[in-house]
Amino acid sequence: MWFSFSSFLVTAVLLTTTYGQLKSTGLSLKFNGVDYYVSPYSPGNVSFDASLLNKIPSIFGLKPVTVVQQPITAAQLPALVSSWMQEDDVFQAAFLQAVFLAGAATNQSNSPEGTTFTVLALESTVPSGPYFLDTNSGFLHTVYRLYDDFAGSFTESLLQTPEGTFQTLSAQTSTTATLTIGVPSRLYFTPSNEKPLAGVRIAVKDIFDLAGVKTSNGNRAWYNLYPPANVTGTAVQRLLDAGAIVVGHQKPSQFANGEQATADWVDYHSPFNPRGDGYQDPSSSSSGAGAAIGSYPWLDIAIGSDTGGSIRGPSQVQGLFGLRPSHGLVSLDHVMPLATSLDTAGFLVRDPKLMDTANTVIYGSNYTSITSGALQYPKTILTYGFPTNASANTASDILLNFTRSLAKFVSGNVSAVNLTTLWSENPPAGAQNTSLSVFLNTTYPTIIAKEQTVLVRDPFYRDYAAPLIRWAYGDSQPPSVLIEAVNNKTIFMNWFNTQILPLSSDPSQCSSNLLLYPGSTATQNPRNKYLTTPTVPFGFSAGRISVFAEVPDMVFPIEQAASFSNITQHQEYFPISVDILAAKGCDGLLVKLAKDLVEAGIIRKPLTGQTIYGGDVLMKREAEERGLEQLRYMW
Ligand SMILES: *[C@@H]1O[C@H](CO)[C@@H](O)[C@H](O)[C@H]1NC(C)=O
Ligand SMILES: *[C@@H]1O[C@H](CO)[C@@H](O)[C@H](O)[C@H]1NC(C)=O
Ligand SMILES: *[C@@H]1O[C@H](CO)[C@@H](O)[C@H](O)[C@H]1NC(C)=O
Ligand SMILES: *[C@@H]1O[C@H](CO)[C@@H](O)[C@H](O)[C@H]1NC(C)=O
Ligand SMILES: *[C@@H]1O[C@H](CO)[C@@H](O)[C@H](O)[C@H]1NC(C)=O
Ligand SMILES: *[C@@H]1O[C@H](CO)[C@@H](O)[C@H](O)[C@H]1NC(C)=O
Ligand SMILES: *[C@@H]1O[C@H](CO)[C@@H](O)[C@H](O)[C@H]1NC(C)=O
Ligand SMILES: *[C@@H]1O[C@H](CO)[C@@H](O)[C@H](O)[C@H]1NC(C)=O
Ligand SMILES: *[C@@H]1O[C@H](CO)[C@@H](O)[C@H](O)[C@H]1NC(C)=O
Ligand SMILES: *[C@@H]1O[C@H](CO)[C@@H](O)[C@H](O)[C@H]1NC(C)=O
Ligand SMILES: *[C@@H]1O[C@H](CO)[C@@H](O)[C@H](O)[C@H]1NC(C)=O
Ligand SMILES: *[C@@H]1O[C@H](CO)[C@@H](O)[C@H](O)[C@H]1NC(C)=O
């Protein structure tokens, strides 16, 4: 009885629901062996004589075409196309079978390869580049090339809508347990003063809300509990307004706390560091950012956050430029906090020039780009924690050579400083005769735990293993300890920013000194190790200086050195980097220094791949060296 009543109901519903809602989420296809995604969105339509396109293959009524807005003749196409092939990884010559040429009369001509292509008149203003033309409607659909996130660095593959909101990019290429990321043709975009980041492909740490999609904070329960964000925060919105294209959300460690591969990664698998043997810890918490910028030439820049080292760690071990900016340069609304008094947002890049442009966009008037202005470099170079014996190992030799080259470059001198000693000799009022390492020992864990438990944990009452130990530390301390911790931080900041790294009285120099400490020294931290449980991050170290003093701290990839990998049983190359600090607000000075050192040939822009000088990541190199057939017989 119940069953028949139920099926009657279903029938009735089916009968009354005549039409369903159909919404395209795009389409993926292969064209000449390349994986593409056809956006459901269109920048405009064209009118054309369909009979001229008969010979061009189509899928679901979509035909590959090219739009050329440049005022050229068909005869000039080959030159244009060869420059396109240089600058864009999405376009390929096969899109030239039909060319909509601005102002041209419909015509037939010969392509550079000698195959026939059709030239059609163009009256639309859609940007130049490859498209898939819907021959039924006349709408041109934008084309994305699809790439495998083989480093496992993304949590979500995203499509930016024309309104600047986000939806999932519904495409998957053949790969194993990784996402597929889509990047639009670079030909659609022309950077301008208004849109200096037009077409720049950027990935966003999955703690920054993006309107239309969910944020995970590196935690599955969080992702599933909350609805999609309806607002993109100030920082990322500025990038979008400047024309940047967000291609996805990237893996942070849980709640942006420090985690080591792989056991700490309870919810998501740690991304893969592409350098060396390919099995090194990518560091955290902007882990996806570092792994991706070290792996993918098709990705230009990643935005991460740094509270206690989360931009610098991944930059150091992946051999990238990464800036923890001065504190407070941009509002972090709609970004998960760790500790508002310490949190910063900044970029990981291979090219310091692009970092300068992106900094100008995101920090606005709080950032002074001095990449072209007159500037005096500080002549005093302070080193902290540097090796003293160049023959001890290759990394020591390289670090010391770098300080000499830098000193020569700025016509200055290097001197080693020991903050512990300087503090004891000249302690600030309020230090209570306490050594620096005791004074700041509990400051960092207190601030992050006390702030994040209130701002994040308490509203979200689920328990998850890794951050739990840090939150538990916060609970074990009385409320007054936060005030004490912030007070200690402030005493250190005022001491450091007057005694060690004050602003220069000369505004064209900005910072009185530069302070250097070793970032990474080509040591290994392989991910196939069973480690101890996460600990509370007590202590003071060079990496905490910028955290407490609010000064900019930028990672410079300077070289690499070989060491024996137990994983490959070969010598592999691992990055060596130096962190350089300047006075608070002198962020532009550091970025200019990076650019100038690259131009002077003292350091090089790192490339993607197995080494900072390029090369396929390990798994691909192996496949190439042995040949696919041999690989198959191995198993
Ligand atoms: C198609 O393009 C023409 C101009 O090329 C324009 O007048 C027309 O409105 C467009 N149609 C749609 C639906 O946008
Ligand atoms: C069209 O073809 C004619 C004759 O082949 C040629 O003179 C003319 O330049 C062509 N137009 C364009 C825009 O290529
Ligand atoms: C966004 O969501 C929040 C929380 O659900 C709500 O209070 C707010 O009004 C929404 N804003 C917009 C612009 O929809
Ligand atoms: C500059 O920094 C101040 C202090 O943090 C902040 O209030 C202001 O909004 C920032 N300006 C811009 C353009 O972001
Ligand atoms: C600073 O000096 C102290 C005491 O001599 C020493 O223990 C410590 O290792 C030094 N620190 C650095 C970073 O050189
Ligand atoms: C420097 O390192 C080399 C190689 O480890 C060692 O032989 C030498 O004694 C060291 N020199 C000093 C002054 O420590
Ligand atoms: C460091 O500099 C010395 C002296 O210029 C040079 O002999 C040595 O090869 C350099 N080391 C490296 C690793 O480049
Ligand atoms: C660097 O040191 C040399 C001598 O060691 C000295 O003559 C020179 O003035 C110093 N330069 C600076 C900028 O301090
Ligand atoms: C400070 O500490 C030093 C060594 O720990 C000690 O000798 C000195 O008496 C202390 N001064 C004060 C004022 O407590
Ligand atoms: C830092 O604090 C922890 C926990 O109280 C303690 O175990 C450790 O010895 C302290 N270290 C220093 C240098 O005070
Ligand atoms: C602050 O500094 C005092 C010494 O003046 C020290 O005893 C205390 O542990 C520090 N507390 C924090 C939370 O940094
Ligand atoms: C490689 O294995 C050996 C032997 O177990 C060990 O001593 C060494 O530390 C390992 N090297 C690295 C880089 O982990």
Tab-separated table of N, CA, C and O in Angstrom, residues 102-199:
chain	number	residue	atom	x	y	z
A	102	ALA	N	40.445	41.066	-37.854
A	102	ALA	CA	39.758	42.363	-37.757
A	102	ALA	C	39.799	43.092	-39.102
A	102	ALA	O	40.861	43.234	-39.693
A	103	GLY	N	38.675	43.484	-39.569
A	103	GLY	CA	38.623	44.293	-40.781
A	103	GLY	C	38.884	43.567	-42.083
A	103	GLY	O	38.800	44.159	-43.149
A	104	ALA	N	39.199	42.272	-42.033
A	104	ALA	CA	39.498	41.558	-43.274
A	104	ALA	C	38.210	41.182	-43.998
A	104	ALA	O	37.202	40.890	-43.367
A	105	ALA	N	38.301	41.165	-45.314
A	105	ALA	CA	37.193	40.607	-46.073
A	105	ALA	C	37.390	39.097	-46.049
A	105	ALA	O	38.517	38.616	-46.047
A	106	THR	N	36.299	38.376	-46.010
A	106	THR	CA	36.420	36.918	-45.945
A	106	THR	C	37.231	36.416	-47.134
A	106	THR	O	37.013	36.826	-48.255
A	107	ASN	N	38.152	35.544	-46.852
A	107	ASN	CA	39.193	35.247	-47.814
A	107	ASN	C	39.722	33.845	-47.595
A	107	ASN	O	39.480	33.227	-46.575
A	108	GLN	N	40.495	33.362	-48.517
A	108	GLN	CA	41.167	32.078	-48.341
A	108	GLN	C	42.648	32.301	-48.557
A	108	GLN	O	43.047	33.083	-49.397
A	109	SER	N	43.464	31.626	-47.791
A	109	SER	CA	44.894	31.826	-47.952
A	109	SER	C	45.622	30.566	-47.534
A	109	SER	O	44.998	29.557	-47.221
A	110	ASN	N	46.928	30.657	-47.511
A	110	ASN	CA	47.704	29.503	-47.088
A	110	ASN	C	48.354	29.766	-45.744
A	110	ASN	O	48.909	30.822	-45.513
A	111	SER	N	48.313	28.764	-44.874
A	111	SER	CA	48.924	28.895	-43.561
A	111	SER	C	50.417	28.657	-43.686
A	111	SER	O	50.883	28.161	-44.701
A	112	PRO	N	51.200	29.001	-42.652
A	112	PRO	CA	52.648	28.792	-42.715
A	112	PRO	C	53.019	27.339	-43.014
A	112	PRO	O	54.004	27.079	-43.658
A	113	GLU	N	52.202	26.406	-42.538
A	113	GLU	CA	52.527	24.991	-42.749
A	113	GLU	C	52.105	24.505	-44.139
A	113	GLU	O	52.298	23.357	-44.456
A	114	GLY	N	51.522	25.395	-44.899
A	114	GLY	CA	51.099	25.024	-46.240
A	114	GLY	C	49.709	24.427	-46.302
A	114	GLY	O	49.233	24.080	-47.367
A	115	THR	N	49.024	24.353	-45.164
A	115	THR	CA	47.656	23.840	-45.187
A	115	THR	C	46.689	25.012	-45.372
A	115	THR	O	47.004	26.146	-44.990
A	116	THR	N	45.562	24.733	-45.911
A	116	THR	CA	44.615	25.801	-46.192
A	116	THR	C	43.950	26.279	-44.911
A	116	THR	O	43.569	25.474	-44.077
A	117	PHE	N	43.861	27.576	-44.744
A	117	PHE	CA	43.032	28.084	-43.662
A	117	PHE	C	42.136	29.190	-44.172
A	117	PHE	O	42.386	29.794	-45.200
A	118	THR	N	41.084	29.417	-43.449
A	118	THR	CA	40.067	30.342	-43.881
A	118	THR	C	40.177	31.634	-43.084
A	118	THR	O	40.287	31.591	-41.862
A	119	VAL	N	40.165	32.760	-43.793
A	119	VAL	CA	40.175	34.049	-43.113
A	119	VAL	C	38.765	34.610	-43.152
A	119	VAL	O	38.134	34.636	-44.219
A	120	LEU	N	38.250	35.023	-42.006
A	120	LEU	CA	36.884	35.563	-41.957
A	120	LEU	C	36.910	36.963	-41.367
A	120	LEU	O	37.777	37.280	-40.543
A	121	ALA	N	35.978	37.760	-41.790
A	121	ALA	CA	35.888	39.130	-41.277
A	121	ALA	C	35.476	39.098	-39.809
A	121	ALA	O	34.738	38.216	-39.384
A	122	LEU	N	35.968	40.063	-39.052
A	122	LEU	CA	35.683	40.115	-37.606
A	122	LEU	C	35.091	41.466	-37.260
A	122	LEU	O	35.696	42.504	-37.517
A	123	GLU	N	33.919	41.448	-36.644
A	123	GLU	CA	33.341	42.716	-36.211
A	123	GLU	C	33.237	42.810	-34.695
A	123	GLU	O	32.885	43.834	-34.155
A	124	SER	N	33.559	41.723	-34.038
A	124	SER	CA	33.449	41.686	-32.579
A	124	SER	C	34.719	42.257	-31.948
A	124	SER	O	35.767	42.346	-32.575
A	125	THR	N	34.606	42.645	-30.663
A	125	THR	CA	35.776	43.188	-29.966
A	125	THR	C	36.421	42.166	-29.034
A	125	THR	O	37.237	42.526	-28.197
A	126	VAL	N	36.042	40.903	-29.157
A	126	VAL	CA	36.644	39.904	-28.265
A	126	VAL	C	38.158	39.913	-28.447
A	126	VAL	O	38.654	40.121	-29.543
A	127	PRO	N	38.910	39.694	-27.352
A	127	PRO	CA	40.371	39.757	-27.458
A	127	PRO	C	40.941	38.691	-28.400
A	127	PRO	O	40.328	37.633	-28.592
A	128	SER	N	42.106	38.975	-28.948
A	128	SER	CA	42.817	38.007	-29.790
A	128	SER	C	43.081	36.716	-29.023
A	128	SER	O	43.192	36.730	-27.802
A	129	GLY	N	43.199	35.639	-29.779
A	129	GLY	CA	43.576	34.377	-29.146
A	129	GLY	C	42.771	33.208	-29.673
A	129	GLY	O	41.938	33.370	-30.576
A	130	PRO	N	42.999	32.020	-29.136
A	130	PRO	CA	42.275	30.833	-29.562
A	130	PRO	C	40.895	30.755	-28.889
A	130	PRO	O	40.740	31.197	-27.743
A	131	TYR	N	39.930	30.235	-29.612
A	131	TYR	CA	38.576	30.062	-29.042
A	131	TYR	C	37.982	28.777	-29.580
A	131	TYR	O	38.439	28.242	-30.596
A	132	PHE	N	36.923	28.323	-28.909
A	132	PHE	CA	36.046	27.339	-29.525
A	132	PHE	C	34.741	28.066	-29.863
A	132	PHE	O	34.121	28.692	-28.995
A	133	LEU	N	34.388	28.004	-31.147
A	133	LEU	CA	33.207	28.703	-31.645
A	133	LEU	C	32.007	27.759	-31.600
A	133	LEU	O	32.058	26.653	-32.158
A	134	ASP	N	30.979	28.188	-30.908
A	134	ASP	CA	29.716	27.443	-30.918
A	134	ASP	C	29.005	27.797	-32.219
A	134	ASP	O	28.472	28.898	-32.364
A	135	THR	N	29.029	26.876	-33.164
A	135	THR	CA	28.528	27.197	-34.499
A	135	THR	C	27.010	27.364	-34.524
A	135	THR	O	26.452	27.906	-35.468
A	136	ASN	N	26.321	26.913	-33.463
A	136	ASN	CA	24.872	27.115	-33.400
A	136	ASN	C	24.513	28.528	-33.000
A	136	ASN	O	23.604	29.130	-33.546
A	137	SER	N	25.252	29.069	-32.008
A	137	SER	CA	24.889	30.380	-31.465
A	137	SER	C	25.791	31.498	-31.965
A	137	SER	O	25.444	32.667	-31.866
A	138	GLY	N	26.966	31.166	-32.465
A	138	GLY	CA	27.925	32.187	-32.877
A	138	GLY	C	28.776	32.709	-31.730
A	138	GLY	O	29.583	33.620	-31.917
A	139	PHE	N	28.608	32.129	-30.536
A	139	PHE	CA	29.411	32.602	-29.394
A	139	PHE	C	30.789	31.943	-29.373
A	139	PHE	O	30.926	30.749	-29.651
A	140	LEU	N	31.781	32.757	-29.042
A	140	LEU	CA	33.152	32.274	-28.896
A	140	LEU	C	33.373	31.917	-27.438
A	140	LEU	O	33.041	32.710	-26.553
A	141	HIS	N	33.930	30.758	-27.182
A	141	HIS	CA	34.187	30.341	-25.792
A	141	HIS	C	35.686	30.330	-25.514
A	141	HIS	O	36.469	29.838	-26.331
A	142	THR	N	36.060	30.890	-24.349
A	142	THR	CA	37.479	30.981	-24.016
A	142	THR	C	38.059	29.595	-23.759
A	142	THR	O	37.375	28.689	-23.287
A	143	VAL	N	39.355	29.484	-24.055
A	143	VAL	CA	40.050	28.201	-24.017
A	143	VAL	C	41.063	28.181	-22.878
A	143	VAL	O	41.811	29.139	-22.694
A	144	TYR	N	41.051	27.098	-22.125
A	144	TYR	CA	42.020	26.878	-21.055
A	144	TYR	C	42.826	25.633	-21.401
A	144	TYR	O	42.264	24.651	-21.910
A	145	ARG	N	44.104	25.683	-21.126
A	145	ARG	CA	44.887	24.460	-21.243
A	145	ARG	C	44.857	23.759	-19.890
A	145	ARG	O	44.899	24.413	-18.842
A	146	LEU	N	44.790	22.449	-19.916
A	146	LEU	CA	44.703	21.695	-18.671
A	146	LEU	C	46.058	21.101	-18.301
A	146	LEU	O	46.765	20.548	-19.152
A	147	TYR	N	46.399	21.238	-17.036
A	147	TYR	CA	47.648	20.680	-16.518
A	147	TYR	C	47.365	19.816	-15.297
A	147	TYR	O	46.469	20.126	-14.500
A	148	ASP	N	48.217	18.807	-15.147
A	148	ASP	CA	48.121	17.916	-13.992
A	148	ASP	C	48.867	18.544	-12.811
A	148	ASP	O	50.025	18.933	-12.937
A	149	ASP	N	48.215	18.624	-11.698
A	149	ASP	CA	48.852	19.110	-10.460
A	149	ASP	C	49.645	17.948	-9.850
A	149	ASP	O	49.326	17.448	-8.774
A	150	PHE	N	50.713	17.531	-10.556
A	150	PHE	CA	51.419	16.318	-10.105
A	150	PHE	C	52.118	16.498	-8.768
A	150	PHE	O	52.487	15.526	-8.119
A	151	ALA	N	52.314	17.758	-8.340
A	151	ALA	CA	52.919	17.994	-7.030
A	151	ALA	C	51.882	17.897	-5.905
A	151	ALA	O	52.223	18.034	-4.738
A	152	GLY	N	50.625	17.682	-6.262
A	152	GLY	CA	49.577	17.586	-5.242
A	152	GLY	C	49.466	18.860	-4.430
A	152	GLY	O	49.318	18.824	-3.218
A	153	SER	N	49.530	20.003	-5.112
A	153	SER	CA	49.631	21.270	-4.385
A	153	SER	C	48.303	22.013	-4.242
A	153	SER	O	48.229	22.980	-3.501
A	154	PHE	N	47.283	21.573	-4.956
A	154	PHE	CA	45.997	22.283	-4.929
A	154	PHE	C	44.945	21.523	-4.121
A	154	PHE	O	44.956	20.286	-4.075
A	155	THR	N	44.028	22.275	-3.509
A	155	THR	CA	42.847	21.667	-2.891
A	155	THR	C	41.629	21.791	-3.796
A	155	THR	O	40.698	20.995	-3.698
A	156	GLU	N	41.600	22.833	-4.634
A	156	GLU	CA	40.460	23.043	-5.534
A	156	GLU	C	40.972	23.637	-6.839
A	156	GLU	O	41.782	24.567	-6.817
A	157	SER	N	40.464	23.117	-7.942
A	157	SER	CA	40.741	23.701	-9.249
A	157	SER	C	39.603	24.667	-9.549
A	157	SER	O	38.436	24.284	-9.488
A	158	LEU	N	39.910	25.921	-9.842
A	158	LEU	CA	38.855	26.934	-9.919
A	158	LEU	C	38.784	27.630	-11.266
A	158	LEU	O	39.798	27.841	-11.940
A	159	LEU	N	37.552	27.986	-11.600
A	159	LEU	CA	37.276	28.794	-12.787
A	159	LEU	C	36.780	30.151	-12.313
A	159	LEU	O	35.826	30.232	-11.526
A	160	GLN	N	37.440	31.192	-12.767
A	160	GLN	CA	37.034	32.559	-12.412
A	160	GLN	C	35.925	32.975	-13.374
A	160	GLN	O	36.104	32.900	-14.589
A	161	THR	N	34.787	33.403	-12.844
A	161	THR	CA	33.677	33.793	-13.711
A	161	THR	C	33.898	35.222	-14.190
A	161	THR	O	34.707	35.959	-13.618
A	162	PRO	N	33.180	35.644	-15.226
A	162	PRO	CA	33.350	37.023	-15.710
A	162	PRO	C	33.035	38.062	-14.625
A	162	PRO	O	33.534	39.185	-14.677
A	163	GLU	N	32.242	37.683	-13.608
A	163	GLU	CA	31.926	38.627	-12.518
A	163	GLU	C	33.027	38.651	-11.464
A	163	GLU	O	32.923	39.384	-10.480
A	164	GLY	N	34.053	37.802	-11.616
A	164	GLY	CA	35.128	37.775	-10.633
A	164	GLY	C	34.809	36.910	-9.417
A	164	GLY	O	35.468	37.008	-8.397
A	165	THR	N	33.782	36.060	-9.531
A	165	THR	CA	33.532	35.066	-8.489
A	165	THR	C	34.096	33.729	-8.991
A	165	THR	O	34.697	33.684	-10.068
A	166	PHE	N	33.875	32.663	-8.222
A	166	PHE	CA	34.546	31.404	-8.557
A	166	PHE	C	33.594	30.224	-8.556
A	166	PHE	O	32.609	30.205	-7.832
A	167	GLN	N	33.925	29.243	-9.379
A	167	GLN	CA	33.239	27.964	-9.362
A	167	GLN	C	34.283	26.888	-9.637
A	167	GLN	O	35.387	27.190	-10.098
A	168	THR	N	33.925	25.634	-9.346
A	168	THR	CA	34.857	24.543	-9.598
A	168	THR	C	35.115	24.423	-11.088
A	168	THR	O	34.190	24.536	-11.895
A	169	LEU	N	36.355	24.199	-11.459
A	169	LEU	CA	36.671	23.918	-12.858
A	169	LEU	C	36.466	22.430	-13.074
A	169	LEU	O	37.159	21.603	-12.471
A	170	SER	N	35.449	22.112	-13.883
A	170	SER	CA	35.047	20.705	-13.999
A	170	SER	C	35.798	20.034	-15.128
A	170	SER	O	35.293	19.893	-16.227
A	171	ALA	N	37.030	19.654	-14.858
A	171	ALA	CA	37.823	18.938	-15.862
A	171	ALA	C	38.804	18.032	-15.144
A	171	ALA	O	39.265	18.353	-14.052
A	172	GLN	N	39.107	16.941	-15.767
A	172	GLN	CA	40.067	16.006	-15.178
A	172	GLN	C	40.817	15.317	-16.304
A	172	GLN	O	40.204	14.689	-17.160
A	173	THR	N	42.131	15.441	-16.310
A	173	THR	CA	42.930	14.707	-17.292
A	173	THR	C	43.344	13.377	-16.675
A	173	THR	O	43.133	13.150	-15.491
A	174	SER	N	43.953	12.533	-17.470
A	174	SER	CA	44.332	11.236	-16.916
A	174	SER	C	45.565	11.423	-16.048
A	174	SER	O	46.599	11.907	-16.494
A	175	THR	N	45.444	11.088	-14.785
A	175	THR	CA	46.500	11.272	-13.807
A	175	THR	C	46.135	10.459	-12.583
A	175	THR	O	45.054	9.861	-12.543
A	176	THR	N	47.001	10.466	-11.597
A	176	THR	CA	46.726	9.648	-10.435
A	176	THR	C	46.577	10.480	-9.171
A	176	THR	O	47.541	11.098	-8.717
A	177	ALA	N	45.373	10.534	-8.643
A	177	ALA	CA	45.079	11.156	-7.350
A	177	ALA	C	45.505	12.613	-7.244
A	177	ALA	O	45.912	13.074	-6.180
A	178	THR	N	45.468	13.337	-8.368
A	178	THR	CA	45.741	14.771	-8.297
A	178	THR	C	44.670	15.518	-9.078
A	178	THR	O	43.934	14.921	-9.855
A	179	LEU	N	44.612	16.831	-8.877
A	179	LEU	CA	43.626	17.641	-9.570
A	179	LEU	C	44.160	18.094	-10.919
A	179	LEU	O	45.365	18.033	-11.168
A	180	THR	N	43.250	18.572	-11.743
A	180	THR	CA	43.601	19.128	-13.042
A	180	THR	C	43.335	20.628	-12.981
A	180	THR	O	42.253	21.049	-12.587
A	181	ILE	N	44.326	21.429	-13.353
A	181	ILE	CA	44.200	22.884	-13.262
A	181	ILE	C	44.127	23.459	-14.672
A	181	ILE	O	44.839	23.007	-15.575
A	182	GLY	N	43.270	24.460	-14.844
A	182	GLY	CA	43.107	25.085	-16.153
A	182	GLY	C	43.674	26.491	-16.164
A	182	GLY	O	43.451	27.257	-15.227
A	183	VAL	N	44.429	26.823	-17.210
A	183	VAL	CA	44.945	28.193	-17.350
A	183	VAL	C	44.485	28.764	-18.684
A	183	VAL	O	44.593	28.114	-19.718
A	184	PRO	N	43.958	30.011	-18.662
A	184	PRO	CA	43.480	30.599	-19.915
A	184	PRO	C	44.645	31.051	-20.791
A	184	PRO	O	45.737	31.315	-20.280
A	185	SER	N	44.397	31.164	-22.077
A	185	SER	CA	45.417	31.662	-23.008
A	185	SER	C	45.918	33.023	-22.543
A	185	SER	O	45.143	33.890	-22.158
A	186	ARG	N	47.235	33.211	-22.588
A	186	ARG	CA	47.810	34.510	-22.220
A	186	ARG	C	47.492	35.573	-23.266
A	186	ARG	O	47.618	36.767	-23.009
A	187	LEU	N	47.083	35.126	-24.470
A	187	LEU	CA	46.858	36.083	-25.567
A	187	LEU	C	45.641	36.967	-25.317
A	187	LEU	O	45.496	38.012	-25.923
A	188	TYR	N	44.753	36.550	-24.416
A	188	TYR	CA	43.542	37.341	-24.151
A	188	TYR	C	43.859	38.629	-23.384
A	188	TYR	O	43.000	39.503	-23.267
A	189	PHE	N	45.057	38.715	-22.793
A	189	PHE	CA	45.312	39.775	-21.810
A	189	PHE	C	46.463	40.690	-22.223
A	189	PHE	O	47.464	40.230	-22.758
A	190	THR	N	46.297	41.976	-21.942
A	190	THR	CA	47.358	42.947	-22.170
A	190	THR	C	47.503	43.774	-20.900
A	190	THR	O	46.594	44.526	-20.539
A	191	PRO	N	48.627	43.639	-20.193
A	191	PRO	CA	48.811	44.438	-18.980
A	191	PRO	C	48.790	45.937	-19.290
A	191	PRO	O	49.230	46.366	-20.360
A	192	SER	N	48.242	46.719	-18.375
A	192	SER	CA	48.163	48.168	-18.552
A	192	SER	C	48.393	48.792	-17.176
A	192	SER	O	48.491	48.075	-16.179
A	193	ASN	N	48.451	50.117	-17.122
A	193	ASN	CA	48.606	50.772	-15.818
A	193	ASN	C	47.440	50.423	-14.906
A	193	ASN	O	47.607	50.247	-13.706
A	194	GLU	N	46.259	50.344	-15.491
A	194	GLU	CA	45.068	50.019	-14.705
A	194	GLU	C	45.050	48.555	-14.274
A	194	GLU	O	44.601	48.233	-13.181
A	195	LYS	N	45.505	47.696	-15.166
A	195	LYS	CA	45.505	46.254	-14.885
A	195	LYS	C	46.906	45.683	-15.074
A	195	LYS	O	47.183	44.938	-16.019
A	196	PRO	N	47.811	46.025	-14.135
A	196	PRO	CA	49.204	45.591	-14.307
A	196	PRO	C	49.388	44.080	-14.200
A	196	PRO	O	50.406	43.553	-14.625
A	197	LEU	N	48.396	43.371	-13.643
A	197	LEU	CA	48.528	41.919	-13.514
A	197	LEU	C	47.639	41.178	-14.519
A	197	LEU	O	47.359	39.981	-14.338
A	198	ALA	N	47.214	41.867	-15.582
A	198	ALA	CA	46.293	41.244	-16.537
A	198	ALA	C	46.838	39.902	-17.017
A	198	ALA	O	47.948	39.828	-17.548
A	199	GLY	N	46.075	38.863	-16.799
A	199	GLY	CA	46.435	37.530	-17.291
A	199	GLY	C	47.451	36.796	-16.446
A	199	GLY	O	47.782	35.647	-16.749
